[in-house]
Amino acid sequence: MDLRQLTPDLAVSAQIQPEDLPALAEAGFRVLINNRPDDEVGPGEDHETMRQAAEAAGIRYFFNPFTPGRITPDMISAQAEALSAPGPKLAYCRSGNRSTVLWALAQAGKEPVADLIETAARAGYDLSGIRPLIESLAAQER
């Protein structure tokens, strides 16, 4: 697993496997956010399989699938809700990028846009292409 820390209580990752969940629980993760649509994975990684594995490991599970190019206000709200759950969190998708995008959009207006872009870049994700969207959401929050 390639876990990339965005904040003290949020890491992002590429696709994880059900068998990774006990080790993640042992490492202290308490929340799993799945941003990968089921049509991108096989039955061994679909959201129901991942939910069962997370729950068996004592990890709270959220499913908020993000298809590239299809960001909605409901997705941003769902991500914000999942991010507000107590404890260390891991959000994942195919590469970690979509999870990072949703994190930044959910934080718009709460943190300076430049800080969100810089935090993502330190983790290896370039969000400069969605900077206008983050700025727009931040302006709405004011």
Tab-separated table of N, CA and C in Angstrom, residues 23-142:
chain	number	residue	atom	x	y	z
A	23	ALA	N	-4.610	-4.902	8.835
A	23	ALA	CA	-3.364	-4.153	9.055
A	23	ALA	C	-3.643	-2.657	9.175
A	24	LEU	N	-4.596	-2.155	8.402
A	24	LEU	CA	-4.953	-0.738	8.500
A	24	LEU	C	-5.574	-0.442	9.861
A	25	ALA	N	-6.419	-1.339	10.348
A	25	ALA	CA	-7.009	-1.163	11.677
A	25	ALA	C	-5.910	-1.188	12.739
A	26	GLU	N	-4.981	-2.107	12.599
A	26	GLU	CA	-3.869	-2.202	13.550
A	26	GLU	C	-3.005	-0.945	13.514
A	27	ALA	N	-2.911	-0.325	12.336
A	27	ALA	CA	-2.135	0.919	12.192
A	27	ALA	C	-2.898	2.123	12.746
A	28	GLY	N	-4.148	1.924	13.154
A	28	GLY	CA	-4.898	2.990	13.797
A	28	GLY	C	-5.994	3.624	12.982
A	29	PHE	N	-6.182	3.183	11.742
A	29	PHE	CA	-7.246	3.770	10.932
A	29	PHE	C	-8.605	3.330	11.478
A	30	ARG	N	-9.534	4.299	11.543
A	30	ARG	CA	-10.869	4.037	12.071
A	30	ARG	C	-11.966	4.275	11.051
A	31	VAL	N	-11.595	4.912	9.916
A	31	VAL	CA	-12.572	5.247	8.877
A	31	VAL	C	-11.972	4.926	7.517
A	32	LEU	N	-12.760	4.278	6.660
A	32	LEU	CA	-12.360	3.982	5.295
A	32	LEU	C	-13.361	4.650	4.360
A	33	ILE	N	-12.834	5.445	3.407
A	33	ILE	CA	-13.675	6.133	2.427
A	33	ILE	C	-13.326	5.589	1.053
A	34	ASN	N	-14.280	4.909	0.448
A	34	ASN	CA	-14.096	4.300	-0.868
A	34	ASN	C	-14.654	5.263	-1.924
A	35	ASN	N	-13.759	5.832	-2.734
A	35	ASN	CA	-14.170	6.745	-3.807
A	35	ASN	C	-14.120	6.085	-5.180
A	36	ARG	N	-13.993	4.773	-5.221
A	36	ARG	CA	-13.870	4.060	-6.485
A	36	ARG	C	-15.198	3.435	-6.894
A	37	PRO	N	-15.722	3.790	-8.074
A	37	PRO	CA	-16.981	3.175	-8.530
A	37	PRO	C	-16.827	1.668	-8.746
A	38	ASP	N	-17.894	0.942	-8.483
A	38	ASP	CA	-17.855	-0.516	-8.649
A	38	ASP	C	-17.567	-0.941	-10.081
A	39	ASP	N	-17.934	-0.124	-11.071
A	39	ASP	CA	-17.702	-0.541	-12.457
A	39	ASP	C	-16.225	-0.476	-12.859
A	40	GLU	N	-15.366	-0.021	-11.956
A	40	GLU	CA	-13.918	-0.002	-12.216
A	40	GLU	C	-13.188	-1.176	-11.578
A	41	VAL	N	-13.876	-1.958	-10.773
A	41	VAL	CA	-13.219	-3.031	-10.026
A	41	VAL	C	-13.961	-4.348	-10.224
A	42	GLY	N	-13.308	-5.415	-9.828
A	42	GLY	CA	-13.936	-6.730	-9.888
A	42	GLY	C	-14.728	-7.003	-8.620
A	43	PRO	N	-15.402	-8.149	-8.572
A	43	PRO	CA	-16.249	-8.460	-7.421
A	43	PRO	C	-15.475	-8.587	-6.106
A	44	GLY	N	-14.199	-8.846	-6.157
A	44	GLY	CA	-13.397	-8.949	-4.938
A	44	GLY	C	-13.015	-7.607	-4.345
A	45	GLU	N	-13.342	-6.522	-5.053
A	45	GLU	CA	-13.006	-5.178	-4.566
A	45	GLU	C	-14.212	-4.245	-4.617
A	46	ASP	N	-15.405	-4.784	-4.888
A	46	ASP	CA	-16.577	-3.919	-4.972
A	46	ASP	C	-16.910	-3.353	-3.592
A	47	HIS	N	-17.808	-2.371	-3.582
A	47	HIS	CA	-18.037	-1.671	-2.316
A	47	HIS	C	-18.633	-2.558	-1.237
A	48	GLU	N	-19.423	-3.534	-1.597
A	48	GLU	CA	-20.002	-4.418	-0.584
A	48	GLU	C	-18.920	-5.296	0.052
A	49	THR	N	-18.007	-5.811	-0.758
A	49	THR	CA	-16.900	-6.612	-0.235
A	49	THR	C	-16.015	-5.767	0.673
A	50	MET	N	-15.734	-4.538	0.239
A	50	MET	CA	-14.882	-3.655	1.036
A	50	MET	C	-15.595	-3.233	2.328
A	51	ARG	N	-16.898	-3.005	2.266
A	51	ARG	CA	-17.654	-2.659	3.473
A	51	ARG	C	-17.582	-3.788	4.492
A	52	GLN	N	-17.799	-5.008	4.027
A	52	GLN	CA	-17.757	-6.161	4.932
A	52	GLN	C	-16.374	-6.321	5.558
A	53	ALA	N	-15.328	-6.150	4.753
A	53	ALA	CA	-13.958	-6.287	5.274
A	53	ALA	C	-13.651	-5.175	6.276
A	54	ALA	N	-14.096	-3.953	5.977
A	54	ALA	CA	-13.859	-2.832	6.897
A	54	ALA	C	-14.580	-3.083	8.217
A	55	GLU	N	-15.837	-3.439	8.137
A	55	GLU	CA	-16.604	-3.669	9.357
A	55	GLU	C	-16.031	-4.819	10.177
A	56	ALA	N	-15.562	-5.873	9.505
A	56	ALA	CA	-14.952	-7.001	10.214
A	56	ALA	C	-13.683	-6.568	10.948
A	57	ALA	N	-13.015	-5.554	10.415
A	57	ALA	CA	-11.786	-5.049	11.040
A	57	ALA	C	-12.071	-3.938	12.049
A	58	GLY	N	-13.352	-3.594	12.231
A	58	GLY	CA	-13.709	-2.543	13.179
A	58	GLY	C	-13.522	-1.136	12.637
A	59	ILE	N	-13.585	-0.998	11.319
A	59	ILE	CA	-13.396	0.294	10.660
A	59	ILE	C	-14.736	0.765	10.098
A	60	ARG	N	-15.056	2.027	10.359
A	60	ARG	CA	-16.277	2.613	9.800
A	60	ARG	C	-16.076	2.818	8.306
A	61	TYR	N	-17.112	2.558	7.515
A	61	TYR	CA	-16.988	2.550	6.052
A	61	TYR	C	-17.938	3.548	5.402
A	62	PHE	N	-17.407	4.287	4.431
A	62	PHE	CA	-18.203	5.198	3.605
A	62	PHE	C	-17.940	4.881	2.141
A	63	PHE	N	-18.994	4.856	1.335
A	63	PHE	CA	-18.876	4.638	-0.107
A	63	PHE	C	-19.353	5.897	-0.810
A	64	ASN	N	-18.440	6.581	-1.482
A	64	ASN	CA	-18.739	7.820	-2.197
A	64	ASN	C	-18.050	7.746	-3.562
A	65	PRO	N	-18.614	6.978	-4.501
A	65	PRO	CA	-17.943	6.753	-5.788
A	65	PRO	C	-17.825	8.026	-6.619
A	66	PHE	N	-16.662	8.188	-7.217
A	66	PHE	CA	-16.351	9.379	-8.010
A	66	PHE	C	-15.903	8.920	-9.389
A	67	THR	N	-16.759	9.121	-10.377
A	67	THR	CA	-16.412	8.847	-11.765
A	67	THR	C	-15.735	10.098	-12.316
A	68	PRO	N	-14.563	9.970	-12.933
A	68	PRO	CA	-13.858	11.162	-13.427
A	68	PRO	C	-14.765	12.062	-14.270
A	69	GLY	N	-14.665	13.361	-13.988
A	69	GLY	CA	-15.436	14.339	-14.741
A	69	GLY	C	-16.867	14.512	-14.278
A	70	ARG	N	-17.239	13.845	-13.197
A	70	ARG	CA	-18.634	13.905	-12.733
A	70	ARG	C	-18.710	14.284	-11.253
A	71	ILE	N	-18.201	15.438	-10.915
A	71	ILE	CA	-18.257	15.913	-9.537
A	71	ILE	C	-19.612	16.583	-9.315
A	72	THR	N	-20.264	16.231	-8.217
A	72	THR	CA	-21.543	16.841	-7.878
A	72	THR	C	-21.465	17.438	-6.473
A	73	PRO	N	-22.337	18.393	-6.174
A	73	PRO	CA	-22.386	18.922	-4.807
A	73	PRO	C	-22.663	17.832	-3.764
A	74	ASP	N	-23.486	16.849	-4.125
A	74	ASP	CA	-23.776	15.755	-3.186
A	74	ASP	C	-22.528	14.944	-2.867
A	75	MET	N	-21.681	14.733	-3.863
A	75	MET	CA	-20.430	13.996	-3.625
A	75	MET	C	-19.530	14.767	-2.674
A	76	ILE	N	-19.442	16.072	-2.876
A	76	ILE	CA	-18.600	16.903	-2.010
A	76	ILE	C	-19.145	16.868	-0.583
A	77	SER	N	-20.456	16.971	-0.436
A	77	SER	CA	-21.084	16.909	0.892
A	77	SER	C	-20.857	15.551	1.548
A	78	ALA	N	-20.994	14.481	0.769
A	78	ALA	CA	-20.779	13.131	1.310
A	78	ALA	C	-19.335	12.957	1.761
A	79	GLN	N	-18.395	13.514	0.997
A	79	GLN	CA	-16.992	13.411	1.388
A	79	GLN	C	-16.754	14.207	2.669
A	80	ALA	N	-17.328	15.395	2.753
A	80	ALA	CA	-17.180	16.213	3.960
A	80	ALA	C	-17.730	15.474	5.178
A	81	GLU	N	-18.869	14.820	4.999
A	81	GLU	CA	-19.446	14.051	6.110
A	81	GLU	C	-18.504	12.928	6.537
A	82	ALA	N	-17.988	12.188	5.570
A	82	ALA	CA	-17.063	11.099	5.895
A	82	ALA	C	-15.799	11.638	6.569
A	83	LEU	N	-15.311	12.768	6.091
A	83	LEU	CA	-14.098	13.358	6.666
A	83	LEU	C	-14.327	13.875	8.081
A	84	SER	N	-15.577	14.124	8.442
A	84	SER	CA	-15.862	14.609	9.792
A	84	SER	C	-15.999	13.471	10.807
A	85	ALA	N	-16.008	12.232	10.343
A	85	ALA	CA	-16.096	11.088	11.255
A	85	ALA	C	-14.845	11.054	12.140
A	86	PRO	N	-15.007	10.656	13.394
A	86	PRO	CA	-13.855	10.655	14.295
A	86	PRO	C	-12.828	9.580	13.949
A	87	GLY	N	-11.578	9.919	14.187
A	87	GLY	CA	-10.481	8.973	14.027
A	87	GLY	C	-9.728	9.137	12.734
A	88	PRO	N	-8.568	8.501	12.662
A	88	PRO	CA	-7.759	8.532	11.439
A	88	PRO	C	-8.496	7.882	10.278
A	89	LYS	N	-8.382	8.518	9.108
A	89	LYS	CA	-9.130	8.091	7.926
A	89	LYS	C	-8.199	7.735	6.774
A	90	LEU	N	-8.657	6.800	5.952
A	90	LEU	CA	-8.004	6.474	4.695
A	90	LEU	C	-9.058	6.566	3.604
A	91	ALA	N	-8.789	7.397	2.593
A	91	ALA	CA	-9.662	7.489	1.421
A	91	ALA	C	-8.889	6.894	0.247
A	92	TYR	N	-9.580	6.123	-0.579
A	92	TYR	CA	-8.887	5.509	-1.717
A	92	TYR	C	-9.734	5.530	-2.975
A	93	CYS	N	-9.034	5.415	-4.108
A	93	CYS	CA	-9.641	5.297	-5.434
A	93	CYS	C	-8.623	4.525	-6.283
A	94	ARG	N	-8.558	4.773	-7.575
A	94	ARG	CA	-7.589	4.046	-8.400
A	94	ARG	C	-6.159	4.442	-8.071
A	95	SER	N	-5.923	5.759	-7.925
A	95	SER	CA	-4.559	6.230	-7.672
A	95	SER	C	-4.425	7.082	-6.416
A	96	GLY	N	-5.537	7.495	-5.840
A	96	GLY	CA	-5.544	8.427	-4.720
A	96	GLY	C	-5.875	9.846	-5.160
A	97	ASN	N	-5.812	10.122	-6.456
A	97	ASN	CA	-6.055	11.474	-6.956
A	97	ASN	C	-7.498	11.923	-6.730
A	98	ARG	N	-8.466	11.093	-7.085
A	98	ARG	CA	-9.869	11.491	-6.912
A	98	ARG	C	-10.206	11.716	-5.436
A	99	SER	N	-9.638	10.887	-4.572
A	99	SER	CA	-9.858	11.081	-3.135
A	99	SER	C	-9.265	12.414	-2.684
A	100	THR	N	-8.120	12.777	-3.256
A	100	THR	CA	-7.487	14.056	-2.927
A	100	THR	C	-8.319	15.215	-3.454
A	101	VAL	N	-8.847	15.081	-4.660
A	101	VAL	CA	-9.705	16.120	-5.231
A	101	VAL	C	-10.923	16.342	-4.327
A	102	LEU	N	-11.589	15.275	-3.928
A	102	LEU	CA	-12.773	15.418	-3.085
A	102	LEU	C	-12.425	16.019	-1.726
A	103	TRP	N	-11.291	15.651	-1.172
A	103	TRP	CA	-10.844	16.261	0.080
A	103	TRP	C	-10.694	17.771	-0.093
A	104	ALA	N	-9.994	18.191	-1.152
A	104	ALA	CA	-9.759	19.619	-1.382
A	104	ALA	C	-11.078	20.359	-1.582
A	105	LEU	N	-11.994	19.784	-2.336
A	105	LEU	CA	-13.279	20.430	-2.573
A	105	LEU	C	-14.094	20.526	-1.278
A	106	ALA	N	-14.004	19.500	-0.448
A	106	ALA	CA	-14.723	19.514	0.827
A	106	ALA	C	-14.119	20.537	1.797
A	107	GLN	N	-12.838	20.855	1.618
A	107	GLN	CA	-12.159	21.819	2.487
A	107	GLN	C	-12.228	23.248	1.963
A	108	ALA	N	-12.737	23.421	0.750
A	108	ALA	CA	-12.803	24.761	0.147
A	108	ALA	C	-13.547	25.711	1.071
A	109	GLY	N	-12.944	26.861	1.326
A	109	GLY	CA	-13.543	27.844	2.214
A	109	GLY	C	-13.152	27.667	3.663
A	110	LYS	N	-12.583	26.513	4.002
A	110	LYS	CA	-12.143	26.245	5.373
A	110	LYS	C	-10.644	26.457	5.516
A	111	GLU	N	-9.933	26.283	4.410
A	111	GLU	CA	-8.482	26.467	4.370
A	111	GLU	C	-8.155	27.275	3.130
A	112	PRO	N	-7.055	28.035	3.154
A	112	PRO	CA	-6.679	28.787	1.954
A	112	PRO	C	-6.469	27.852	0.757
A	113	VAL	N	-6.922	28.293	-0.400
A	113	VAL	CA	-6.803	27.492	-1.619
A	113	VAL	C	-5.358	27.102	-1.873
A	114	ALA	N	-4.441	28.041	-1.719
A	114	ALA	CA	-3.013	27.750	-1.956
A	114	ALA	C	-2.523	26.634	-1.039
A	115	ASP	N	-2.993	26.607	0.203
A	115	ASP	CA	-2.585	25.555	1.135
A	115	ASP	C	-3.106	24.190	0.693
A	116	LEU	N	-4.342	24.154	0.198
A	116	LEU	CA	-4.916	22.886	-0.287
A	116	LEU	C	-4.116	22.355	-1.470
A	117	ILE	N	-3.803	23.244	-2.413
A	117	ILE	CA	-3.035	22.855	-3.601
A	117	ILE	C	-1.640	22.370	-3.194
A	118	GLU	N	-1.007	23.077	-2.254
A	118	GLU	CA	0.343	22.713	-1.800
A	118	GLU	C	0.348	21.387	-1.045
A	119	THR	N	-0.646	21.181	-0.189
A	119	THR	CA	-0.740	19.920	0.553
A	119	THR	C	-0.876	18.749	-0.415
A	120	ALA	N	-1.731	18.896	-1.412
A	120	ALA	CA	-1.904	17.838	-2.408
A	120	ALA	C	-0.610	17.600	-3.171
A	121	ALA	N	0.082	18.667	-3.545
A	121	ALA	CA	1.340	18.531	-4.294
A	121	ALA	C	2.391	17.796	-3.465
A	122	ARG	N	2.461	18.086	-2.176
A	122	ARG	CA	3.434	17.385	-1.310
A	122	ARG	C	3.157	15.885	-1.287
A	123	ALA	N	1.892	15.514	-1.451
A	123	ALA	CA	1.517	14.089	-1.477
A	123	ALA	C	1.637	13.490	-2.875
A	124	GLY	N	1.995	14.324	-3.866
A	124	GLY	CA	2.194	13.811	-5.225
A	124	GLY	C	1.009	13.991	-6.154
A	125	TYR	N	0.062	14.859	-5.780
A	125	TYR	CA	-1.130	15.063	-6.602
A	125	TYR	C	-1.200	16.519	-7.057
A	126	ASP	N	-1.365	16.719	-8.355
A	126	ASP	CA	-1.431	18.055	-8.942
A	126	ASP	C	-2.890	18.470	-9.100
A	127	LEU	N	-3.319	19.393	-8.255
A	127	LEU	CA	-4.704	19.866	-8.317
A	127	LEU	C	-4.817	21.228	-8.988
A	128	SER	N	-3.770	21.674	-9.651
A	128	SER	CA	-3.812	23.002	-10.270
A	128	SER	C	-4.942	23.114	-11.293
A	129	GLY	N	-5.305	22.026	-11.937
A	129	GLY	CA	-6.372	22.049	-12.935
A	129	GLY	C	-7.749	22.305	-12.351
A	130	ILE	N	-7.926	22.023	-11.058
A	130	ILE	CA	-9.234	22.282	-10.443
A	130	ILE	C	-9.184	23.490	-9.511
A	131	ARG	N	-8.094	24.228	-9.551
A	131	ARG	CA	-7.987	25.416	-8.707
A	131	ARG	C	-9.188	26.345	-8.881
A	132	PRO	N	-9.637	26.643	-10.125
A	132	PRO	CA	-10.809	27.522	-10.263
A	132	PRO	C	-12.057	26.979	-9.555
A	133	LEU	N	-12.252	25.688	-9.580
A	133	LEU	CA	-13.402	25.099	-8.898
A	133	LEU	C	-13.263	25.245	-7.380
A	134	ILE	N	-12.072	24.987	-6.858
A	134	ILE	CA	-11.845	25.160	-5.418
A	134	ILE	C	-12.088	26.614	-5.029
A	135	GLU	N	-11.570	27.543	-5.832
A	135	GLU	CA	-11.761	28.971	-5.540
A	135	GLU	C	-13.244	29.347	-5.584
A	136	SER	N	-13.969	28.818	-6.541
A	136	SER	CA	-15.401	29.098	-6.650
A	136	SER	C	-16.152	28.590	-5.422
A	137	LEU	N	-15.850	27.370	-5.008
A	137	LEU	CA	-16.503	26.826	-3.819
A	137	LEU	C	-16.118	27.610	-2.579
A	138	ALA	N	-14.866	28.011	-2.487
A	138	ALA	CA	-14.406	28.810	-1.348
A	138	ALA	C	-15.150	30.128	-1.283
A	139	ALA	N	-15.365	30.746	-2.431
A	139	ALA	CA	-16.088	32.024	-2.488
A	139	ALA	C	-17.541	31.841	-2.029
A	140	GLN	N	-18.128	30.713	-2.351
A	140	GLN	CA	-19.506	30.433	-1.941
A	140	GLN	C	-19.625	30.255	-0.431
A	141	GLU	N	-18.548	29.769	0.185
A	141	GLU	CA	-18.549	29.515	1.631
A	141	GLU	C	-18.417	30.798	2.437
A	142	ARG	N	-17.952	31.854	1.800
A	142	ARG	CA	-17.731	33.122	2.525
A	142	ARG	C	-19.019	33.803	2.845
